[in-house]
mmCIF file of C-alpha atoms and ligand atoms in Angstrom:
data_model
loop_
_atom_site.group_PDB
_atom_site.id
_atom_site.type_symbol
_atom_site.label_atom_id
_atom_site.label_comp_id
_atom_site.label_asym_id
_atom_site.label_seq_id
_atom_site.Cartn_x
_atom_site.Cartn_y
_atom_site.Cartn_z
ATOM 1 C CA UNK S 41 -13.506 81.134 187.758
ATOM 2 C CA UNK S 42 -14.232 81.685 190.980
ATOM 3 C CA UNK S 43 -15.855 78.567 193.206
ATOM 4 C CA UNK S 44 -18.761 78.656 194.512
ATOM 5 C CA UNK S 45 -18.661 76.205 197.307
ATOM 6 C CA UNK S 46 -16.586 77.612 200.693
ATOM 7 C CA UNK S 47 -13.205 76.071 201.768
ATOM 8 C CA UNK S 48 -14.803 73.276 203.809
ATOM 9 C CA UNK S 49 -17.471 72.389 201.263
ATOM 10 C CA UNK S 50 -14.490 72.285 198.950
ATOM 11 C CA UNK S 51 -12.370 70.042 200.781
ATOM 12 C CA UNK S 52 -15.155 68.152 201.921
ATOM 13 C CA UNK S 53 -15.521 66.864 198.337
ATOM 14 C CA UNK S 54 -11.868 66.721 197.607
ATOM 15 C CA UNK S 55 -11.687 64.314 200.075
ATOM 16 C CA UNK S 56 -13.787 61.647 197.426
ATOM 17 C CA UNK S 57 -10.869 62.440 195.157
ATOM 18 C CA UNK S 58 -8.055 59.751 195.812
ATOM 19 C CA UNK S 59 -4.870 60.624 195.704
ATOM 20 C CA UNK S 60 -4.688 57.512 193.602
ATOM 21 C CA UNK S 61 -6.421 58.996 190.557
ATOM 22 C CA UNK S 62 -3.889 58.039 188.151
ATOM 23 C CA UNK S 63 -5.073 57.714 185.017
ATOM 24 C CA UNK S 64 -3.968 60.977 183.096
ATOM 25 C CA UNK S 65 -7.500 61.872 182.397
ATOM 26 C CA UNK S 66 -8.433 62.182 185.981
ATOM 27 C CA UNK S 67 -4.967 64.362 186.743
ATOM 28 C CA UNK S 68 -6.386 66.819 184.486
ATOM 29 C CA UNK S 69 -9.873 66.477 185.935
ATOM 30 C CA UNK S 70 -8.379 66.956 189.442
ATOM 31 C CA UNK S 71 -6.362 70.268 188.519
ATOM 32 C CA UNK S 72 -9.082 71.803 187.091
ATOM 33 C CA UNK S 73 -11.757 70.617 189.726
ATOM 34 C CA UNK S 74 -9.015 72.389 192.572
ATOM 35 C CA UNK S 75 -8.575 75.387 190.455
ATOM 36 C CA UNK S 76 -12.259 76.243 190.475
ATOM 37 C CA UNK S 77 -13.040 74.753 187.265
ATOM 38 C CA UNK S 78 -16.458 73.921 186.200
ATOM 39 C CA UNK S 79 -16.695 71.168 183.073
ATOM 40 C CA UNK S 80 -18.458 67.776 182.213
ATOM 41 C CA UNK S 81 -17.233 64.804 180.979
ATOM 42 C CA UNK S 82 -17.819 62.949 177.426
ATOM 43 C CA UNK S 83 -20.860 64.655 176.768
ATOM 44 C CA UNK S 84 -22.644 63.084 173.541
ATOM 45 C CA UNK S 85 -23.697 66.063 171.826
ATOM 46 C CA UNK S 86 -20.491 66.986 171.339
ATOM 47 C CA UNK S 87 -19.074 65.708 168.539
ATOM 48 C CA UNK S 88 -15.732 63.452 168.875
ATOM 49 C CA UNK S 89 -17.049 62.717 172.556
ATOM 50 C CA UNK S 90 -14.150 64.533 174.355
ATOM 51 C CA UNK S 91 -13.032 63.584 177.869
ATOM 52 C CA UNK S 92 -13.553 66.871 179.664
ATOM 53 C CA UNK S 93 -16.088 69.615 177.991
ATOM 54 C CA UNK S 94 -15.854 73.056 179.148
ATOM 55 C CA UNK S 95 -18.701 74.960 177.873
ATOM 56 C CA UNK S 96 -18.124 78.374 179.317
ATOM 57 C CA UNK S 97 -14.941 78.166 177.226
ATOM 58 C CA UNK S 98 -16.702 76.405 174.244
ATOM 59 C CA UNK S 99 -13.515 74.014 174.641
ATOM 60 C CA UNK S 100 -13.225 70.306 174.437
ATOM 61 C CA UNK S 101 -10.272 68.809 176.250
ATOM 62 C CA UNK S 102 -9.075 65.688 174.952
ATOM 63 C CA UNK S 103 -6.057 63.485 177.525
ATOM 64 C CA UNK S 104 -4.502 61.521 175.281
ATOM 65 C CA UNK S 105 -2.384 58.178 175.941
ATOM 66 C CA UNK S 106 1.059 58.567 174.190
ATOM 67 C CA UNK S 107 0.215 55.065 173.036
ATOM 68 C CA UNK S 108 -2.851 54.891 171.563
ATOM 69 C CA UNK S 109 -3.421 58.290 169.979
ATOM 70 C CA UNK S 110 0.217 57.873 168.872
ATOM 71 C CA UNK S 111 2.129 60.925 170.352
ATOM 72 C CA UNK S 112 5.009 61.423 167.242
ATOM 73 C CA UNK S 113 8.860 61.973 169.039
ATOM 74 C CA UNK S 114 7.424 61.049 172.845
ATOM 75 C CA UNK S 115 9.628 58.159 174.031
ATOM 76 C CA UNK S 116 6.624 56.916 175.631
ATOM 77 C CA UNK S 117 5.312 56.457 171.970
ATOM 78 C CA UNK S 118 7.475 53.200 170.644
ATOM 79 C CA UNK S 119 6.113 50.581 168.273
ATOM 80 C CA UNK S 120 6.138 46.930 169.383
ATOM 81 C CA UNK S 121 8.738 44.599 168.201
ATOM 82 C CA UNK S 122 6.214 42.087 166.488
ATOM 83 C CA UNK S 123 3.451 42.805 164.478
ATOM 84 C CA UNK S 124 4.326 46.279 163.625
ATOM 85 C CA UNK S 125 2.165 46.413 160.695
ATOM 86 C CA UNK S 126 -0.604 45.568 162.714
ATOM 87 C CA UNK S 127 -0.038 48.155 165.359
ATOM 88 C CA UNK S 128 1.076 50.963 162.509
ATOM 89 C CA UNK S 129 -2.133 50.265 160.842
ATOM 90 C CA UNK S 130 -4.396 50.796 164.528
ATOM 91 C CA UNK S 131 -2.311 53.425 165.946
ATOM 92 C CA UNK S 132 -2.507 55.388 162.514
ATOM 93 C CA UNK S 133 -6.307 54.696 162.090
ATOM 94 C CA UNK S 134 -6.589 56.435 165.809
ATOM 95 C CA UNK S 135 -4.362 59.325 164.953
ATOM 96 C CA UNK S 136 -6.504 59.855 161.710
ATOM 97 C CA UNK S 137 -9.741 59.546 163.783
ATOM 98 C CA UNK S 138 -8.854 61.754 166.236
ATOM 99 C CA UNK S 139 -7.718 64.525 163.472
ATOM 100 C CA UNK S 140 -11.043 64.384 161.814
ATOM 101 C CA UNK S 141 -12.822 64.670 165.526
ATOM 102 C CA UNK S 142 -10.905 67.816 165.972
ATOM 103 C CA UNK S 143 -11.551 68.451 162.785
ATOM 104 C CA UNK S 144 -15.741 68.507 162.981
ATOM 105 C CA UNK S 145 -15.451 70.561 166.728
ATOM 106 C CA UNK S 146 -13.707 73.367 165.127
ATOM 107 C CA UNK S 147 -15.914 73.472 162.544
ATOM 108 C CA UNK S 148 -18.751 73.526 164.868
ATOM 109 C CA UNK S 149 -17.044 76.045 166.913
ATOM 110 C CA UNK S 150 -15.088 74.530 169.226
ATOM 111 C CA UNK S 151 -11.759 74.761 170.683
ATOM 112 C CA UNK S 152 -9.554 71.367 171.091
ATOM 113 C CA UNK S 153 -7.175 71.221 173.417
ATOM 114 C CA UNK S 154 -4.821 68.278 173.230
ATOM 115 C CA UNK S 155 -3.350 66.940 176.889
ATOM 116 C CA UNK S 156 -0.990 64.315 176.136
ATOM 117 C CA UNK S 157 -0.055 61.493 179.192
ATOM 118 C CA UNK S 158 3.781 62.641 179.177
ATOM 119 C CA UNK S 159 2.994 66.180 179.776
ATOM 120 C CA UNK S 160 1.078 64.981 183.223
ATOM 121 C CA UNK S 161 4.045 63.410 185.441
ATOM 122 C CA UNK S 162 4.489 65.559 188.870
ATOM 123 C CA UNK S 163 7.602 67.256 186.989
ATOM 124 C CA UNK S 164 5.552 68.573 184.022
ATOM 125 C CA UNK S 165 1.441 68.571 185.500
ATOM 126 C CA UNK S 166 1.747 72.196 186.739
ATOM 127 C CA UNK S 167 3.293 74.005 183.395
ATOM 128 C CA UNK S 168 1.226 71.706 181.320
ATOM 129 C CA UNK S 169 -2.262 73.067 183.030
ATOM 130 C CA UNK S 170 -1.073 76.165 183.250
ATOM 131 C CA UNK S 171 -1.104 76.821 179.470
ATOM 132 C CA UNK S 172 -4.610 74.648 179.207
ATOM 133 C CA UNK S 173 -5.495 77.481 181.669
ATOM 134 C CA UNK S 174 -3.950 80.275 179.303
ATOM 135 C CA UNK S 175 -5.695 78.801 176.579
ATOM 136 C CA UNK S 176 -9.197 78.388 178.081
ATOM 137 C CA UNK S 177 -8.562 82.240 179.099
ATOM 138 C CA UNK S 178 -7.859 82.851 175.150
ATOM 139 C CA UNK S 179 -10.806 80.869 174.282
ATOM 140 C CA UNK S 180 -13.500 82.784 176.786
ATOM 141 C CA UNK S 181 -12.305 86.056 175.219
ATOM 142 C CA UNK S 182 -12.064 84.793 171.557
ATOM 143 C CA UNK S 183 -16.011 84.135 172.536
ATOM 144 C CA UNK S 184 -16.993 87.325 174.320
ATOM 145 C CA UNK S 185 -15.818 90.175 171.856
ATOM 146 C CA UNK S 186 -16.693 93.738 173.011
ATOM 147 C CA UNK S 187 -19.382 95.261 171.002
ATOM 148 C CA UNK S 188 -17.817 99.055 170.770
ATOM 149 C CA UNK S 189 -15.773 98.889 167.405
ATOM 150 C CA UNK S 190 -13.400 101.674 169.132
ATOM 151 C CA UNK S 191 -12.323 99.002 171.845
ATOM 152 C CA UNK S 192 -9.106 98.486 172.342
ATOM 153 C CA UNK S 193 -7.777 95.851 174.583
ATOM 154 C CA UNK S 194 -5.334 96.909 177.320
ATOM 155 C CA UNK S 195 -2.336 95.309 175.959
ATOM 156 C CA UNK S 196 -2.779 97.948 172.779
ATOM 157 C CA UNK S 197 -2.158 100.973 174.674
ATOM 158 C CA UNK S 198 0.714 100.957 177.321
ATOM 159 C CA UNK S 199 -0.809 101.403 180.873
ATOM 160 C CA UNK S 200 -0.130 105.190 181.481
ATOM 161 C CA UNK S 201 2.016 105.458 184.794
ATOM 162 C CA UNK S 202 0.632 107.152 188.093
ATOM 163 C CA UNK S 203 2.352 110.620 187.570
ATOM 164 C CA UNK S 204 0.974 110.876 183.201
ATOM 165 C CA UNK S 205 -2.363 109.942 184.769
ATOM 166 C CA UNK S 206 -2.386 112.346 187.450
ATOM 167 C CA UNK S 207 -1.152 115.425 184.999
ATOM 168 C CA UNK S 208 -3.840 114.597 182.159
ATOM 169 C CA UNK S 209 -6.606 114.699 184.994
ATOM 170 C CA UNK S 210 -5.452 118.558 185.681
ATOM 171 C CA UNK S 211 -5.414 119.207 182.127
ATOM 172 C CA UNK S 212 -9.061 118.651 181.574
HETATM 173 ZN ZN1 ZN M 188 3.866 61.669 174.917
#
């Protein structure tokens, strides 16, 4: 989307945004806010509560802690020592929670998008928002059908070169 607020304006109120914003939530909050991004954050109508809600995309964006939500095969996901009963038991009862929240958007028409904390380090930040980015894309068109049953969408048809184009104008 394109922003509405000139370069200065812009970096005007990047300049409130520390460089220090390290919580994974506010890494994703950041990219999108630079990329011209417009969203709001846990809004209570929306069921599950997700971090970031993009409306215009009718997507919820949940950043999740490898930890807590219990991200299966990320070595940033490993079970205490001690009481690992006790920490099965919570970390399961958060995985199942967050299942049934994705659950209840989709049914209510809403598009989850799961941001985990490992796919956020400096390596990984730019690949990882650029498919949120190519799924919020997918999303807005998944929402905004054309009406005319005879469309076709441009990837159907190959684009016709400059020379075809030029020869079928002289035929008609
Ligand atoms: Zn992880």
């Amino acid at each position: 989307m394109p922003d509405p607020l000139t370069p200065e304006q812009r970096h005007r109120c990047m300049s409130h945004i520390r460089s220090r914003n390290t919580k994974p939530e506010l890494k994703v909050r950041q990219w999108l806010w630079q990329h011209g991004y417009h969203y709001r954050l846990n809004v209570g109508s929306v069921p599950g509560k997700p971090d970031i809600v993009m409306r215009r995309y009718r997507t919820a964006i949940f950043v999740n802690g490898c930890f807590w939500h219990g991200h299966d095969g990320c070595p940033k996901f490993r079970l205490p020592q001690t009481n690992v009963d006790f920490w099965q038991t919570k970390i399961n009862r958060n995985r199942e929670r967050d299942q049934r929240n994705y659950q209840i958007l989709n049914k209510n028409g809403w598009q989850v998008i799961v941001v985990w904390e490992c796919q956020l380090t400096p390596a990984l930040i730019e690949q990882t928002m650029r498919l949120v980015e190519l799924r919020l894309n997918q999303n807005f068109l998944s929402i905004y059908k054309p009406k005319s049953k005879n469309y076709t969408t441009p990837s159907d048809e190959p684009l016709p070169m400059a020379a075809e184009s030029e020869s079928k104008y002289g035929d008609s």
